Backbone as a ProteinNet text record, in pm:
[ID]
protein_1_A
[PRIMARY]
MKRVAVLQSDYIPWKGYFDMIHMADEFILYDDMQYTKRDWRNRNRIVAGERLLWLSIPVVQKGKFYQKINETVTAGHEWAGQHWKAIQCNYARAAYFDVYAPRIEKLYQECRKEDFLSRINYCFLKGICEILNIQTKITWSSDYSQAEGKTERLISLVQNAGGDVYLSGPAAKNYIETEKFSQAGIRLEWMDYSGYPQYRQLSDSFEHGVSVLDLIFNEGPKAVHFMKSFGG
[TERTIARY]
9090.7	9105.7	9052	8963.1	8911.5	8940.9	9013.5	9049.8	8949.7	8895.6	8798	8853.1	8835.2	8871.6	8746.8	8738.1	8622	8671.4	8635.5	8675.7	8564.4	8556.4	8466	8518.4	8428.2	8471.7	8538.1	8643.1	8713.8	8706.1	8725.1	8726.4	8867.1	8880.8	9008.2	9124.4	9117.2	9212.3	9356.5	9442.3	9585.5	9614.6	9739.4	9780.4	9760	9776.8	9761.1	9621.3	9522.5	9383.1	9365.3	9426.2	9414.5	9498.5	9608.1	9682.6	9594.6	9518.2	9431.2	9321.2	9265.5	9165.8	9227	9347	9411.9	9448.1	9477.9	9517.9	9398.9	9278	9158.3	9092.4	9020.1	8937.8	8802.7	8758.7	8637.1	8661.6	8627.2	8645.5	8506.6	8472.7	8339.7	8346.5	8267.4	8257.1	8165.4	8221.3	8151.2	8072.3	7975.5	7911	7777.8	7738.7	7622.2	7666.9	7787.7	7840.7	7818.2	7831.9	7807.1	7910.2	7861.6	7950.2	8028.5	8157.3	8242.6	8295.3	8288.3	8334.1	8487	8538.7	8682.8	8761.7	8712.8	8774.7	8799.4	8838.9	8872.5	8751.5	8633.3	8513.5	8487.6	8503.4	8465.6	8579.7	8703.7	8813.3	8944	9036.1	9171.5	9264.1	9392.2	9491.5	9564	9603.4	9690.1	9810.6	9913.8	10033.5	10009.6	10029.6	10011.1	10137.7	10234.7	10364.1	10436.2	10468.4	10539.5	10445.6	10317.2	10221.7	10121.4	10039.8	9934.2	9800.3	9715.5	9586.4	9474.8	9385.5	9270.1	9163.3	9110.8	8993.8	8880.8	8780.7	8673.2	8538.3	8460.9	8325.1	8232.6	8163.5	8072.1	7951.9	7916	7802.1	7703.9	7579.1	7474.4	7487.9	7509	7530	7434.3	7376.6	7291.9	7175.4	7168	7061.2	7076.8	7190.2	7211.2	7331	7320.4	7433.3	7467.3	7368.3	7391.9	7369.6	7379.7	7357.4	7468.1	7429	7526.4	7597.5	7710.1	7785.9	7699.7	7625.7	7544.9	7417	7394	7282.1	7327.1	7457.2	7513.8	7505.4	7450.9	7436	7522.1	7558.3	7642.3	7559.3	7625.3	7561.3	7587.8	7518.4	7538.8	7637.2	7662.4	7749.9	7868.2	7877.5	7984.4	8122.8	8131.6	8260.3	8334	8259.4	8322.8	8406.1	8350	8424.8	8541	8520.5	8626.4	8743.1	8712.9	8818.7	8896.3	8825	8893.5	8983.2	8937.1	9018.7	9145.4	9132.8	9249.4	9347.9	9296.9	9383.6	9455.2	9382.8	9443.7	9556.3	9528.8	9626.3	9754.2	9740.4	9856.1	9927.2	9864.6	9927.8	9951.3	9925.9	9944.6	10087.1	10185.5	10326.6	10368.4	10281.3	10316	10334.6	10427.6	10469.1	10353.5	10255.6	10148.6	10010.9	10009.7	9880.8	9794.6	9853.8	9776.4	9723	9791.2	9747.7	9621.6	9618.8	9510.4	9404.8	9432.8	9338.5	9199	9185	9049.3	8968.4	9033.2	8961.3	8918.9	9006.1	8972.2	8867.2	8880.2	8780.6	8642.4	8636.8	8509.2	8445.2	8526.9	8474.2	8410.9	8476.7	8420.8	8291.2	8285.9	8162.8	8048.1	8078.8	7976.9	7927.3	8017.2	7981.2	7906.2	7905.3	7825.4	7675.7	7639.2	7498	7457.6	7555.1	7529.4	7516.6	7421.3	7399	7461	7468	7512.2	7664.4	7724.3	7869.6	7922.4	7853.6	7899	7907.4	7809.7	7809.4	7921.7	7950.8	8061.3	8193.8	8214.3	8337.8	8351.6	8240.2	8241	8279.1	8226.1	8257	8407.1	8468.7	8612.9	8693.4	8649.7	8720.7	8722.5	8607.5	8600.4	8683.6	8676	8751.5	8901.3	8946.7	9090.2	9137.3	9054.2	9089.5	9109.4	9028.7	9044.5	9177.8	9216.6	9345.4	9460.6	9449.1	9556.3	9543.8	9441.9	9415.9	9392.2	9314.4	9271.3	9131.4	9115.4	8989	8912.8	8948.3	8881.4	8732	8652.1	8507.8	8482.7	8404.6	8371.1	8221.6	8187.6	8048.1	8020.3	7897.2	7853.4	7817.9	7850.8	7816.8	7665.8	7590.3	7444.1	7386.1	7468.5	7423.2	7415.5	7478.6	7490.6	7425.4	7375.3	7326.6	7446.9	7428.6	7540.5	7500.3	7592.6	7569.2	7591.9	7556.7	7578.5	7718.6	7779.1	7913.8	8016.7	8118.1	8217.4	8286.9	8343.2	8414.7	8317.6	8203.1	8105	8052.3	8034	7986.6	8086.4	8212.9	8316.3	8321.7	8313.9	8315.6	8197.9	8079.9	7962.6	7972.6	8032.7	8052.3	8144.1	8253	8347.6	8279.6	8208.2	8141.6	8035.6	7955.2	7848.4	7901.6	8025.1	8089.3	8161.9	8159.7	8224.8	8374.6	8421.8	8565.5	8614.2	8742.6	8804	8930.6	8960.6	9072.3	9021.1	9050.9	9010.4	9134.9	9144.2	9253.8	9206.5	9271.8	9228.3	9331.2	9282.7	9370.9	9432.8	9552	9621.3	9549.4	9469.4	9401.3	9302.1	9253.4	9154.3	9212.7	9346	9408.2	9361.6	9309	9263.7	9133.2	9057.6	8928	8895.2	8961.4	8927.5	8965.6	8872.2	8897.5	8945.9	9076.9	9138.1	9096.1	9073	9039.6	8906.2	8817.4	8686.5	8699.8	8800.5	8825	8875.5	8963.5	9015.3	8902.8	8813.7	8701.2	8606.9	8600	8512.6	8580.5	8707.3	8780.6	8825.8	8844.2	8887.2	9027.3	9115.3	9251.6	9254	9316	9323.5	9460.5	9460.2	9584.1	9578.5	9695.2	9701.5	9773.5	9714.4	9777.4	9895	10006	10125.6	10149.8	10139.2	10154.7	10295.7	10386.7	10521.7	10607.5	10715.6	10816	10784	10691.6	10663.4	10780.6	10820.1	10928.1	10875.9	10965	10928.9	10924.3	10848.1	10838.9	10855.5	10852.8	10862.4	10741.2	10766.5	10657.7	10690	10588.9	10610.7	10630.5	10724.4	10754.9	10892.8	10961.7	11094.1	11085.3	10975.5	10956.8	10851.9	10890.1	10801.6	10695.6	10573.8	10463.6	10391.2	10386.4	10317	10165	10119.8	9978.4	9894.4	9896.9	9815	9735	9638.6	9556.1	9642.4	9595.9	9666.3	9676.1	9592.6	9602.6	9741.7	9804.3	9939.7	10036.9	10028.6	10114.4	10084.4	9957.9	9918.5	9966.1	9945.8	9985.6	10137.3	10210.5	10356	10428.1	10371.5	10441.7	10369	10242.1	10169.3	10166.8	10202.7	10199.3	10292.8	10391.9	10486.4	10435.8	10316.5	10262.7	10257	10221	10205.7	10338.6	10450.1	10580.5	10610.3	10530.6	10549.7	10441	10373.2	10270	10308.9	10272.7	10317.2	10251.8	10123.6	10049.5	10086.6	10159	10201.2	10344.7	10402.8	10536.6	10647.5	10611.7	10712.8	10779.4
5313.1	5372.6	5276.5	5325.9	5244.5	5313.7	5242.7	5296.8	5247.8	5341.2	5310.8	5354.5	5269.2	5302.7	5293.4	5378.1	5381.2	5384.5	5282.6	5277	5215.1	5254.4	5187.5	5046.5	4954.8	4817.3	4805.6	4725.8	4697	4548.4	4514.4	4374.8	4316.5	4206	4139.5	4240.1	4335.8	4447	4407.9	4507.6	4486.6	4475.1	4443.7	4416.9	4537.5	4660	4779.7	4793.8	4751.2	4755.2	4665.5	4547.3	4454.1	4498.6	4569.3	4629.2	4728.2	4806.4	4905.9	4838.3	4729.6	4655	4605.9	4548.6	4489.2	4593.6	4715.2	4820.4	4883.4	4854.2	4912.2	4814.1	4868	4785.6	4758.9	4853.9	4835.8	4897.1	4822.1	4865.9	4880.9	5004.4	5032.7	5042.4	4959.8	4965.3	5081.4	5178	5302.5	5282.3	5192.6	5147.9	5214.2	5315.8	5394	5524.6	5519.3	5628.6	5597	5699.9	5681.9	5587.9	5497	5406.5	5486.2	5460	5529.9	5432.5	5473.5	5389.6	5385	5281	5264.9	5286.4	5226.5	5239	5098.8	5089.8	4960.6	4885.9	4949.8	4886	4749.6	4740.2	4617.1	4555.1	4594.8	4537.6	4543.3	4457.6	4461.4	4390.1	4389	4334.3	4215.9	4123.8	4013.4	4012.4	3941.5	3928.1	3816.4	3849	3751	3748.4	3666.8	3665.3	3796	3865.1	3993.3	4111.7	4088.2	4198.4	4188.8	4289.7	4291	4270.3	4187.1	4154.5	4207	4285.2	4335	4226.2	4205.8	4122.1	4216.6	4229.4	4325.6	4254.2	4289	4237.4	4329.8	4279.9	4366.6	4403.1	4531.2	4575.9	4651.9	4656.1	4727.4	4876.2	4956.8	5099.6	5185.9	5132.3	5211.3	5274.1	5406.6	5479.3	5488.7	5444.5	5445	5534	5660.7	5752	5784.5	5775.2	5814.3	5699.1	5577	5463.5	5454.2	5404.2	5384	5251	5234.6	5110.3	4991.8	5009.3	4896.9	4873.5	4957	4936.4	4875.6	4867.5	4822.1	4670.4	4623.1	4479.8	4436.4	4309.8	4256.1	4226.9	4230.8	4197.3	4049.7	3962.6	3819.1	3763.6	3632.3	3564.2	3493.1	3506.5	3436.2	3482.7	3606.1	3663.3	3576.8	3514.2	3438.4	3322.8	3246.1	3135.7	3185.1	3295.1	3351.9	3401.4	3467.6	3519.5	3405.7	3304.4	3193.5	3120.8	3105.7	3041.5	3122.4	3254.3	3340.5	3329	3321.3	3304.9	3170.4	3066.2	2933.5	2932.7	2990	2989.7	3063.9	3171.5	3257.1	3229.1	3151.1	3124	2976.1	2892.1	2747.9	2715.1	2794.2	2768.4	2833.1	2912.7	2980.2	2877.2	2905.8	2809	2758.5	2843.7	2805.6	2802.8	2797.2	2798.2	2678.7	2561.5	2440.3	2442.5	2513.9	2520.3	2605.5	2719.1	2814.8	2812.5	2744.5	2741	2693.9	2586.7	2541.8	2648.6	2725.6	2827.8	2943.8	2982.6	3092.8	3048.3	2926.9	2875.4	2870.4	2832.6	2827.3	2965.8	3069.3	3205.4	3241.5	3203.6	3232.4	3154.7	3033.8	2955.6	3019.8	3068.7	3133.9	3261.9	3335.1	3464.3	3450.9	3332.8	3310.3	3324.3	3310.8	3318.3	3460	3550.9	3685.1	3787.2	3878.5	3980.6	4115.6	4146.9	4280.2	4285.6	4386.8	4403	4414	4488.7	4505.5	4372.5	4286.3	4157.2	4068.2	4077.8	4001.9	4047.8	4179.4	4231.7	4191	4197	4159.5	4012.2	3927.6	3784.3	3760.4	3826.8	3810.5	3872.9	3988.6	4052.2	3962	3905.1	3817.9	3691.6	3633.5	3511.4	3531.9	3643.4	3672.1	3710.9	3781.5	3813.8	3686	3586.3	3458.9	3393.9	3399.6	3343.4	3416.1	3548.5	3629.2	3639.6	3574.6	3578.5	3721.8	3797.2	3931.5	3919.2	3961.7	3941.1	4071.2	4175.5	4304.8	4295.1	4363.6	4371.5	4453.5	4399.6	4470	4499.8	4628.8	4671	4754.7	4805.8	4883.4	5025.2	5122	5261	5279.6	5201.7	5213.4	5166.2	5100.4	5058.6	5176.2	5288.9	5402.3	5527.2	5613	5743.6	5831.1	5921.9	6002.1	6147.8	6236.7	6379.8	6421.3	6543.4	6596.1	6656.4	6644.2	6697.2	6585.7	6594.4	6487	6456.3	6559.2	6538.6	6504.1	6571.5	6548.5	6404.4	6348.9	6210.5	6113.6	6135.6	6048.1	6059.5	6181.5	6202.4	6131.1	6144.2	6080.4	5928.5	5873.9	5729.2	5681.1	5753.3	5716.6	5727	5835.6	5855.3	5747.9	5718.4	5620.6	5477.9	5456.4	5326.5	5319.9	5430.9	5434.8	5454.4	5512	5531.2	5666.8	5675.2	5803.5	5827.7	5734.4	5750.3	5713.8	5798.8	5770.5	5746.9	5628.3	5593.4	5616.4	5708.2	5746.7	5708.3	5679.3	5659.3	5791.9	5791.8	5916.8	6001.9	5941.8	6018.6	6118.5	6092.2	6179.6	6312.8	6325.2	6452.9	6565.2	6528.8	6628.9	6696	6633.5	6693.2	6696	6616.4	6613.4	6745	6795.9	6916	6870.1	6867	6805.2	6871	7003.4	7073.1	7026.3	6976.9	6930.7	6801.5	6720.7	6600.6	6639.4	6738.9	6786.3	6841.8	6919.7	6979.3	6872.6	6757.8	6648.6	6555.5	6583.5	6500.3	6367.4	6364.6	6242.4	6262.1	6170.5	6176.8	6124	6198.9	6163.1	6102.7	5981.1	5914.4	5886	5888.5	5868.1	5737.2	5659.7	5535.5	5569.6	5498.8	5518.9	5392.5	5405.8	5290.3	5278	5359	5355.4	5250.1	5209.6	5125.3	4978.2	4928.4	4784.5	4705.9	4595.3	4512.7	4428.8	4393.9	4305.5	4161.1	4080	3937.6	3860.1	3729.1	3647.6	3673.8	3698.1	3724	3655	3606.9	3534.6	3631.3	3722.5	3823.4	3879.8	3921.9	3981.5	4125.5	4192.2	4330.2	4329.8	4371.4	4362.4	4472	4435.2	4531	4514.2	4623.1	4619.7	4627.4	4705.2	4735.9	4629.9	4509.8	4400.4	4339.2	4254.8	4190	4117.1	4117.1	4045.9	3896.3	3844.9	3703.6	3671.2	3766.6	3747	3717.5	3794.2	3774.4	3641.3	3608.9	3484.5	3362.1	3360.2	3244.6	3228.6	3338.6	3331.3	3309.5	3360.2	3353.4	3271.5	3239.2	3152.8	3205.4	3123.6	3165.8	3282.7	3302.8	3413.2	3544.4	3544.9	3666	3783	3755.9	3864.8	3933.3	3866	3927.6	4038.3	4045.7	4148.8	4255.1	4258.2	4355.7	4437.1	4562.9	4652.1	4626.2	4595.5	4586.4	4465.5	4372.2	4252.4	4264.5	4379.5	4403.9	4369.8	4338.8	4313.7	4179.4
8134.8	8002.2	7896.1	7810.3	7701.3	7568.9	7482.8	7351.5	7246.8	7171.4	7067.6	6932.2	6831.9	6694.1	6608.2	6507.1	6418.8	6274.5	6197.8	6056.5	5974	5848.5	5754.9	5728.3	5701.8	5677.2	5540.9	5534.1	5409	5379.8	5254	5211.9	5226.6	5296.3	5328.3	5336.4	5430.2	5433.9	5467	5459.1	5480.8	5630.4	5662.5	5801.2	5892.4	5840.1	5921.7	5978.1	5902.9	5947.8	6070.5	6065.2	6178.3	6296.9	6272.2	6382.2	6457	6381	6442.5	6523.8	6471.8	6548.6	6679.9	6670.4	6787.8	6892.6	6849.6	6942.8	7015.5	6967.9	7028.4	7124.8	7222.4	7311.2	7245.7	7165.4	7084.9	6947.4	6845.5	6707.2	6645.4	6607	6553.6	6401.5	6335.4	6189.5	6152.2	6081.9	6048.5	5919.4	5923.5	5800.3	5770.1	5849.6	5809.2	5743	5686.5	5605.2	5457.4	5373.4	5230.2	5168.3	5083.8	5010.4	4907	4896.1	4799.7	4694.7	4568.9	4458.3	4453.4	4390.9	4368.9	4498.3	4603.8	4735.2	4790	4916.8	4977.2	5031	5025.1	5080	5017	4885.4	4814.3	4735.2	4762.7	4684.6	4762.7	4722.4	4774.7	4677.2	4710.2	4617.6	4678.1	4590.9	4630.5	4537.2	4577.2	4493.4	4393.4	4266.2	4158.6	4074.1	4116.9	4047.7	4072.7	3964.8	3976.6	3957.5	3974.6	3964	4078.6	4090.8	4190.7	4121.1	4181.4	4123.2	4213.3	4154.8	4229.5	4238.7	4357.8	4378.4	4418.8	4332.5	4355.5	4364.3	4464.1	4477.7	4399.2	4297.4	4222.4	4307.8	4308.1	4387.3	4298.6	4342.3	4269.4	4299.4	4194.8	4213.5	4131.2	4025.9	3937.5	4014.4	4006.7	4073.8	4223.8	4277.2	4422.1	4457.3	4421.6	4435.9	4581.3	4668.5	4806.8	4904.2	4854.3	4942.7	5047.8	5164.2	5271.2	5250	5318.8	5306.7	5349.3	5458.5	5508	5427.4	5325.3	5233.8	5101.2	5080.8	4953.5	4941.4	4829	4806	4688.2	4688.1	4581.5	4456.6	4342.3	4215.4	4187.3	4259.2	4243	4343.3	4333	4427.9	4361.3	4229	4157.6	4199.9	4246.6	4284.2	4387.2	4479	4588.1	4533.2	4442.1	4381.5	4298.4	4227.2	4143.7	4228.4	4338.4	4425.4	4490.8	4537.1	4601	4500.6	4377.7	4274.7	4248.2	4243.4	4221.4	4337.1	4459.2	4576.2	4572.1	4538.3	4526.1	4422.5	4307.5	4197.3	4234.6	4310.4	4336.8	4469	4557.6	4686.9	4715.2	4618.4	4639.7	4684.1	4640.5	4674.2	4805.8	4865	4991.2	5102.7	5192.9	5294.9	5382.3	5410.9	5503.5	5436.9	5303.6	5235	5276.2	5276.2	5308.9	5451.4	5540.2	5680.2	5694.4	5623	5641.9	5531.9	5422.2	5310.7	5351.4	5431.6	5468.2	5540.9	5627.7	5703.7	5613.9	5522.2	5432.3	5330.8	5281	5186.3	5251.5	5378	5449.8	5457.2	5476.3	5479.6	5345.8	5237.4	5104.7	5082.1	5130.1	5117.2	5195.3	5315.2	5396.7	5330.6	5267.8	5209.1	5077.1	5019.8	4899.4	4929.6	5055.9	5095.6	5136.3	5137.4	5190.3	5076.8	5087.6	4985.4	5021.3	5150.2	5191.6	5209.2	5147	5150.6	5293.2	5378.2	5516.4	5589.7	5567.9	5635.2	5583.2	5453.7	5394.5	5456	5460.2	5518.1	5664.7	5737.3	5879	5896.3	5810.5	5816.2	5801	5704.4	5683.6	5798.1	5846.8	5957.5	6080.3	6114.4	6230.9	6211.2	6091.9	6064.1	6069.9	6013.8	6013.6	6153.8	6228.3	6367.8	6448.7	6424.3	6494.9	6459.7	6333.5	6292	6361.1	6372.7	6432.8	6585.1	6640.7	6785	6834.3	6757.3	6796.3	6855.4	6979.6	7050	7076.6	7007	7022.4	6991.5	7069.9	7044.6	6918.9	6824.8	6701.7	6701.4	6685.3	6684.6	6559.2	6548.7	6432	6476	6393.6	6426	6436.8	6361	6364.8	6498.3	6580	6713.5	6810.4	6774.7	6865.5	6806.2	6893.5	6849.1	6816.9	6719.8	6672.3	6655.2	6687	6671.4	6525.9	6492.4	6357.7	6346.4	6229.1	6205.5	6207.7	6121.5	6109.4	6240.7	6302.6	6429.2	6541.6	6543.4	6648.9	6646.2	6526.4	6515.7	6577.9	6550.6	6606.7	6758.7	6807	6952.3	7018.6	6959.3	7018.6	7014.1	6908.9	6901.8	7013.9	7033.9	7140.4	7277.2	7299.2	7428	7453.9	7352.1	7369	7385	7338	7357.8	7491.9	7565.7	7697.2	7688.5	7576.3	7557.5	7604.8	7636.8	7669.4	7587.4	7495	7401.1	7262	7164.7	7027.4	6942.4	6883.5	6793.5	6651	6581.6	6447.7	6341.7	6223.7	6109.8	6068.5	6008.8	5975.4	5871.4	5784.8	5680.8	5739	5859.8	5922.9	5967.3	5964.1	6000.6	5909.6	5791	5695.1	5736.5	5826.8	5859.9	6009.4	6089.9	6233.1	6301	6381.1	6461	6599.4	6613.5	6731.5	6862.6	6860.3	6984.8	7041.8	6956.6	7005.3	7086.4	7053.3	7133.3	7271.8	7276.8	7405.8	7491.2	7428.6	7501.1	7555.8	7484	7527.2	7626.6	7657.6	7752.8	7695.1	7564.4	7496	7441.2	7474.3	7421.6	7278.5	7190.3	7049	7018.3	6964.3	6923.8	6774.2	6709.5	6565.4	6533.4	6448.3	6402.1	6311.3	6329	6246.6	6164.8	6034.3	5946.1	5887.1	5933.6	5877.1	5947.3	5881.2	5944.6	5955.6	5876.8	5880.7	5821.2	5885.3	5828.7	5711.6	5622.6	5512.6	5561.3	5492.1	5521.9	5391.6	5399.3	5277.6	5189.5	5063.1	4969.7	4837.6	4769.5	4644.9	4528.3	4546.2	4445.3	4472.4	4368.5	4386.1	4435.7	4404.2	4450.3	4560.4	4680.5	4796.4	4794.7	4836.4	4844.5	4978.6	5057.8	5186.6	5170	5072.3	5060	4992	5046.5	4994.1	5108.7	5075.2	5177.7	5280.5	5403.7	5511.6	5482.5	5392.3	5355.3	5301.8	5235.6	5183.7	5297.3	5404.4	5521.3	5589.6	5604	5671.7	5595	5464.8	5385	5378.2	5384.9	5373.4	5505.8	5614.1	5743.5	5850.1	5826.5	5918.9	6061.2	6161	6301.4	6331	6243.9	6264.6	6206.7	6147.5	6084.2	6180.9	6306.4	6404.1	6435.1	6408.8	6433.4	6333.2	6228.1	6125.6	6134.4	6250	6275.9	6398.9	6402	6509.1	6643.6	6643.2	6768.5	6852.5	6793.2	6866.4	6918.2	6899.6	6951.2	6854.5	6727.8	6624.6	6638
[MASK]
++++++++++++++++++++++++++++++++++++++++++++++++++++++++++++++++++++++++++++++++++++++++++++++++++++++++++++++++++++++++++++++++++++++++++++++++++++++++++++++++++++++++++++++++++++++++++++++++++++++++++++++++++++++++++++++++++++++++

């Protein structure tokens, strides 16, 4: 049995995204899809005192209404230093910041040389997976041939990756035609993001929907105990 998951790449995503990577045997970045504005592709949130702070990578959008995610380029490289400074300012007091800061800072330094958003997201995904000891194979949807139609494209990706189980995010329930997976002999499983336990956070009001960096800096090696795919 091979479980395949397919998701668009996000910038320093939340813990649920990494749970989904860990639960799959192969994780396909769906980056030949259209780039969407004001989404998770180029931004995420961190805890900044008693508020949430958006960290957004500026991208070139003028005249590029139908560009794909893997065609999207950044508008300069200054964002990397700015984001790292914001992370330093807001997590310096976190219990494990000093332990992981060098590794995260190195990722930001590496991404200063990169223009394409997909490659930046991939760099952070791989780096954070190494910290969490997630060894799932990560590939690109553009590596595989794909059929026409939303559901058909996903089925063909799973088949071409040699999978027989498809792990889907819950939002896809709005458009996936489940019977087509059954007809193709692929078992459809749904990711459940409910029931996550709280962990130490540098705020009086707890927020789950922030970058996984928040969990790593606050809980360090124990971060995986607050994730579902590691058994809690």
